[in-house]
Coordinates of C-alpha atoms and ligand atoms in Angstrom, one line a residue:
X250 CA -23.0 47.9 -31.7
X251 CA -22.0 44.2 -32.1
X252 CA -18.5 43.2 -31.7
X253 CA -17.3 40.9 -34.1
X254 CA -16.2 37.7 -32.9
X255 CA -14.0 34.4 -34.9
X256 CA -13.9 31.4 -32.9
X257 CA -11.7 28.9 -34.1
X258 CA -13.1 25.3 -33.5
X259 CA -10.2 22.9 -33.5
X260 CA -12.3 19.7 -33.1
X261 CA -10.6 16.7 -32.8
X262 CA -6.9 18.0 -34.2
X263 CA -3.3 19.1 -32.5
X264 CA -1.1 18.1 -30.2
X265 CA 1.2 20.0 -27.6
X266 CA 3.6 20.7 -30.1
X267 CA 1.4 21.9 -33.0
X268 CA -1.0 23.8 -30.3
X269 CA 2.0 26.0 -29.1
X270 CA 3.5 27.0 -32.7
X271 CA -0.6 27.7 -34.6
X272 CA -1.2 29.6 -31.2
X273 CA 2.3 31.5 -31.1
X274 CA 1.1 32.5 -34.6
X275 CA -1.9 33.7 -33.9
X276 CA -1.1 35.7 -31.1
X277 CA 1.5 37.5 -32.8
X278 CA -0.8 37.6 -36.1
X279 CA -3.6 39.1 -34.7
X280 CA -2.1 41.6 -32.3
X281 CA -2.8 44.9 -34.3
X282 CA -6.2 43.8 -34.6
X283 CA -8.5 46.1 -33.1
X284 CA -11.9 45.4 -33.9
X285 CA -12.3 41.8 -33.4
X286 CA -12.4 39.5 -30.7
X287 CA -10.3 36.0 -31.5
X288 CA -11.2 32.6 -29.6
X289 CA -10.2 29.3 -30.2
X290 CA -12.4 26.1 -28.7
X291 CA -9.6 23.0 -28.1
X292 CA -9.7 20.0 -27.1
X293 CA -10.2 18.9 -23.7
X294 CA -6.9 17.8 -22.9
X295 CA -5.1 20.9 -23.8
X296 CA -6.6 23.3 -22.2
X297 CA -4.5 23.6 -19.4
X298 CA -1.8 24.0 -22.1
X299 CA -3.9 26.6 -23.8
X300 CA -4.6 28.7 -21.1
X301 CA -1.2 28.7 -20.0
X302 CA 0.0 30.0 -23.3
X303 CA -2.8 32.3 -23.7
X304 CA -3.8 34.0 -20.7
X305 CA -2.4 37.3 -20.4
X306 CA -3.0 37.3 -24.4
X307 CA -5.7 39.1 -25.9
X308 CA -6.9 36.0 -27.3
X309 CA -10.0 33.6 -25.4
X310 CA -10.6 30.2 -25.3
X311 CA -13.1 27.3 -24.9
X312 CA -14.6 23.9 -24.8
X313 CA -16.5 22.1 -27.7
X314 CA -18.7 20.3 -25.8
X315 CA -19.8 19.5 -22.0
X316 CA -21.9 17.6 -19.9
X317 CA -25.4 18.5 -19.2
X318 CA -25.0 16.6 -15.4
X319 CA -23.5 17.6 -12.5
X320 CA -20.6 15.7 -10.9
X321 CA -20.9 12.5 -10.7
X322 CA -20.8 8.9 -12.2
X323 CA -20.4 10.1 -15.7
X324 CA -17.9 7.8 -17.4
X325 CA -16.2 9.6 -19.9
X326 CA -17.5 13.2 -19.5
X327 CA -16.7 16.9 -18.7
X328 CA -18.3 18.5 -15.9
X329 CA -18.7 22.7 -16.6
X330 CA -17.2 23.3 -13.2
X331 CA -14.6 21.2 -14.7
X332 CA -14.1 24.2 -17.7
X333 CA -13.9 26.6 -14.8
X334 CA -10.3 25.7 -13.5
X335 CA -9.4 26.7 -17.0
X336 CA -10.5 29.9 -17.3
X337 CA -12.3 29.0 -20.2
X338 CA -15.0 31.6 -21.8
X339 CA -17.0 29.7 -24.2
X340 CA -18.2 26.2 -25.0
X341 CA -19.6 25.2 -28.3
X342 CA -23.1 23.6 -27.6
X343 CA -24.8 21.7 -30.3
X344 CA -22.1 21.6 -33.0
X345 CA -23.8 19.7 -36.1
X346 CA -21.4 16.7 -35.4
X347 CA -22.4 16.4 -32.1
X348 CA -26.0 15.7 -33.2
X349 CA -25.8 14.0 -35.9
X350 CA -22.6 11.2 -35.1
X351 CA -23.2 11.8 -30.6
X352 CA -27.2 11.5 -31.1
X353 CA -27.8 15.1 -29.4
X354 CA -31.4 16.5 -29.7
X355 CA -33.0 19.6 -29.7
X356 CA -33.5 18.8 -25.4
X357 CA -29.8 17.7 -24.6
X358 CA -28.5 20.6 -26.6
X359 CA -30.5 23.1 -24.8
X360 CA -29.3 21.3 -21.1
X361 CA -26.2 21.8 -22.4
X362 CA -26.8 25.3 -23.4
X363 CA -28.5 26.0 -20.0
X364 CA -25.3 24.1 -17.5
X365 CA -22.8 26.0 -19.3
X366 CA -25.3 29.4 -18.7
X367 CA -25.1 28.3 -15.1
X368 CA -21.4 28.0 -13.8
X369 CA -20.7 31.6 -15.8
X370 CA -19.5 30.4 -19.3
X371 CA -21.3 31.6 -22.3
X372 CA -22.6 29.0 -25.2
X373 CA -21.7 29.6 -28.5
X374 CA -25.3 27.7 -29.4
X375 CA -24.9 25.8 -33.4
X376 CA -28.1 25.5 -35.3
X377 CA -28.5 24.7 -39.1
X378 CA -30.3 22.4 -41.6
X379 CA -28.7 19.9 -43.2
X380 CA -28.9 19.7 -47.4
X381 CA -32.3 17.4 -47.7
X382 CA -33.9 19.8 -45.3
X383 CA -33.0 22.5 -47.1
X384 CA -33.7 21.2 -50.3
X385 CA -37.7 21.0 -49.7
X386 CA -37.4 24.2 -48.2
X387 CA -37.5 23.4 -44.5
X388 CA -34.3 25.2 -43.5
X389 CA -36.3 27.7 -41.2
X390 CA -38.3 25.4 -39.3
X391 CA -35.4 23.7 -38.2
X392 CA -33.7 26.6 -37.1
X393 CA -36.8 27.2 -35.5
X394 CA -37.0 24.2 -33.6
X395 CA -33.2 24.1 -32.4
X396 CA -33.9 27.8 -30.8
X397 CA -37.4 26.8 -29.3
X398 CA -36.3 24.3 -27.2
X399 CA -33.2 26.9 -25.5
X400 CA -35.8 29.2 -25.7
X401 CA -38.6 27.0 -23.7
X402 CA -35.8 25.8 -21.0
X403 CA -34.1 28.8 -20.3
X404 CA -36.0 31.6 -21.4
X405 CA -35.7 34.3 -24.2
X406 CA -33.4 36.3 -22.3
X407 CA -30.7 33.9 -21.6
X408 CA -29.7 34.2 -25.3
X409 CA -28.5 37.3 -24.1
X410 CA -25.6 35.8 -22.4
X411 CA -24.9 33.3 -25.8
X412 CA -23.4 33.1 -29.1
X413 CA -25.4 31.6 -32.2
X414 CA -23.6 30.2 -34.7
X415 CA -25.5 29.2 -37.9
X416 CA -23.8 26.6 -39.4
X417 CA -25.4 24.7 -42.1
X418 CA -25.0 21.1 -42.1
X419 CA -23.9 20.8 -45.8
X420 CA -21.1 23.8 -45.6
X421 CA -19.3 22.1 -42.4
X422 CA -15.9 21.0 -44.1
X423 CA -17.3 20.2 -47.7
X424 CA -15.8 23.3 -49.2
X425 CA -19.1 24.5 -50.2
X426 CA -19.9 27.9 -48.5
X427 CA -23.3 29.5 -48.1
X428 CA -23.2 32.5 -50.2
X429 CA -23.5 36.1 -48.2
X430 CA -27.0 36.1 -49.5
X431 CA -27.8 33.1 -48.3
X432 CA -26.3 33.3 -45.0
X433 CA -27.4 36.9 -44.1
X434 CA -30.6 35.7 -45.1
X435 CA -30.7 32.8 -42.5
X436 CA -29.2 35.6 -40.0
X437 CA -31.8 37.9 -40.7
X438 CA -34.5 35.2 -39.6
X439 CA -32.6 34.4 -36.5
X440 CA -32.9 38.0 -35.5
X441 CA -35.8 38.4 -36.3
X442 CA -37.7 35.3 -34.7
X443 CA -35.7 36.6 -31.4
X444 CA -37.0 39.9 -32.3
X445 CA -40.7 38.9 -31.9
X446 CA -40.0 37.7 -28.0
X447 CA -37.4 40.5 -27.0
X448 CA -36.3 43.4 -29.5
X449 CA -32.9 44.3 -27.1
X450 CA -32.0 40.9 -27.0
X451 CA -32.2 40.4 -30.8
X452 CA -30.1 43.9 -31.3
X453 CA -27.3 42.4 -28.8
X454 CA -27.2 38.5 -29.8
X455 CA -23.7 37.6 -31.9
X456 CA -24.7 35.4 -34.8
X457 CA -21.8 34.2 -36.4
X458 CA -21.7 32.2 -39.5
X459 CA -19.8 29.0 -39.7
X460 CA -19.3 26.5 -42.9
X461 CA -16.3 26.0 -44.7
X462 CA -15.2 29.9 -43.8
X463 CA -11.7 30.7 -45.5
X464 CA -9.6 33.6 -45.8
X465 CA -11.0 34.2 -49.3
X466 CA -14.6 34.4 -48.9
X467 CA -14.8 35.7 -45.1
X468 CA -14.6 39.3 -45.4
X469 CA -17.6 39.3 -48.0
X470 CA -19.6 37.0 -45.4
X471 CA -18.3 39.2 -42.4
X472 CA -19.5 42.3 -44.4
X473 CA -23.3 41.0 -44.1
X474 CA -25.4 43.3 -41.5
X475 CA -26.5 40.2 -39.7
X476 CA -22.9 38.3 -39.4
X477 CA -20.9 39.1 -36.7
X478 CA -18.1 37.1 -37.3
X479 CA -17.6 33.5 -38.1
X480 CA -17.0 29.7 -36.0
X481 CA -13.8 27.9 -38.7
X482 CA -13.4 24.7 -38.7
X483 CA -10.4 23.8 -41.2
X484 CA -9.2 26.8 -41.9
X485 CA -8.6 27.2 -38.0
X486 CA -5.5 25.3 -38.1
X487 CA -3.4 26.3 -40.4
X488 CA -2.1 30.1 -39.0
X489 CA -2.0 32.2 -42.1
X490 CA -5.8 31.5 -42.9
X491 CA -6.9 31.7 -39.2
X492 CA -5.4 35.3 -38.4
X493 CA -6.2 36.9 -42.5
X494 CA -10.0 35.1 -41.4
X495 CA -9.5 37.5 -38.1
X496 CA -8.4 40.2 -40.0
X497 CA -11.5 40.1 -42.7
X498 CA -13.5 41.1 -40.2
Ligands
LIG628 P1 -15.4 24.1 -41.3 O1 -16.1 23.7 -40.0 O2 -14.9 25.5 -41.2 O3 -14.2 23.1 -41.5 O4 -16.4 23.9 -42.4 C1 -16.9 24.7 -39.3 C2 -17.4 24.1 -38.0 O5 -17.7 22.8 -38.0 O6 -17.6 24.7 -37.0

């Protein structure tokens, strides 16, 4: 069986202070919890501070992005050996925002996918269409194409090892949710596309939902066969909704 997993994905939000009390919070929040695995993917800068409040704590934690390179003259970016010295577990590959306002394709998204794979940390790999391409009914094709290209570079079994989130592009912070139905039914393809290349590894893969997930609509998308818990945006900040989100499942 699938464990359930809710990452919560801070993007660019918090500061030491804030980080400290929302995590206090969460720890003590989601103690009793038994059934779930809870993560939150923070800023770069606060890592260090996260994983000194954290470890020992039965929550995990992450980046949101890396580099695809190695070390080297790379103004500006995070090396995964980097992520290392912070015990981190997860790093968010391919989040919608950083294709559409970074310029990330289908090919640096799956480097991505592939360095993170390489020093030990496990991508939690975003794919999803946006509203036009779902509109004229291309929102499986898209999907498709996002998982080829990890699939071509690092083979159908590395997704093993990963996290999908499907995200689509028109739920991410709008408020408007995919319905269950429409989610599981997205999920359901994932799988089963996996399933054609390796049955095990489409029966193991986590494919969590993300898209304007909140307290009152998560255990109804949590209670879909294919979703296995959920990436939060917004809601991830603010305590209360973060740990009832954790809870749903
Ligand atoms: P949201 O963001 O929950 O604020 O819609 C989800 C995400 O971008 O991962």
């Amino acid at each position: 069986m699938r464990t359930k997993l809710v990452v919560g994905n801070w993007k660019m939000n918090g500061n030491l202070t804030q980080n400290q009390e929302l995590l206090n919070a969460i720890i003590t929040g989601t103690r009793e919890l038994r059934d779930v695995v809870c993560a939150v993917c923070v800023p770069y800068p606060y890592l260090q501070a996260v994983q000194l409040v954290l470890k020992d704590t039965h929550i995990t934690w992450g980046a949101q992005n890396v580099s695809q390179f190695d070390f080297g003259a790379y103004t500006g970016e995070v090396a995964a050996e980097m992520l290392l010295d912070f015990a981190c577990r997860y790093v968010i590959v391919g989040h919608s925002e950083r294709r559409s306002l970074f310029g990330e394709d289908n090919h640096t998204v799956a480097e991505k996918f592939k360095k993170t794979q390489s020093v030990g940390l496990i991508p939690i790999l975003c794919v999803g269409e946006t509203l036009a391409q779902r509109e004229i009914g291309e929102t499986e094709r898209v999907i498709d194409e996002q998982l080829d290209a990890v699939i071509k570079l690092t083979g159908i079994n590395s997704l093993a090892q990963s996290v999908i989130a499907y995200e689509p592009v028109w739920a991410i912070g709008t408020g408007r949710t995919a319905t269950p139905a429409q989610a599981q039914s997205v999920h359901a393809f994932i799988r089963s596309k996996l399933a054609k290349q390796n049955t095990e590894v489409a029966a193991s893969v986590q494919i969590l939902y993300g898209g304007s997930v909140k307290s009152n609509n998560a255990s109804d998308l949590f209670a879909m066969p294919d979703i296995d818990g959920g990436l939060i945006g917004g809601a991830s900040l603010i305590a209360g909704e973060f740990i009832s989100i954790c809870s749903a499942v």
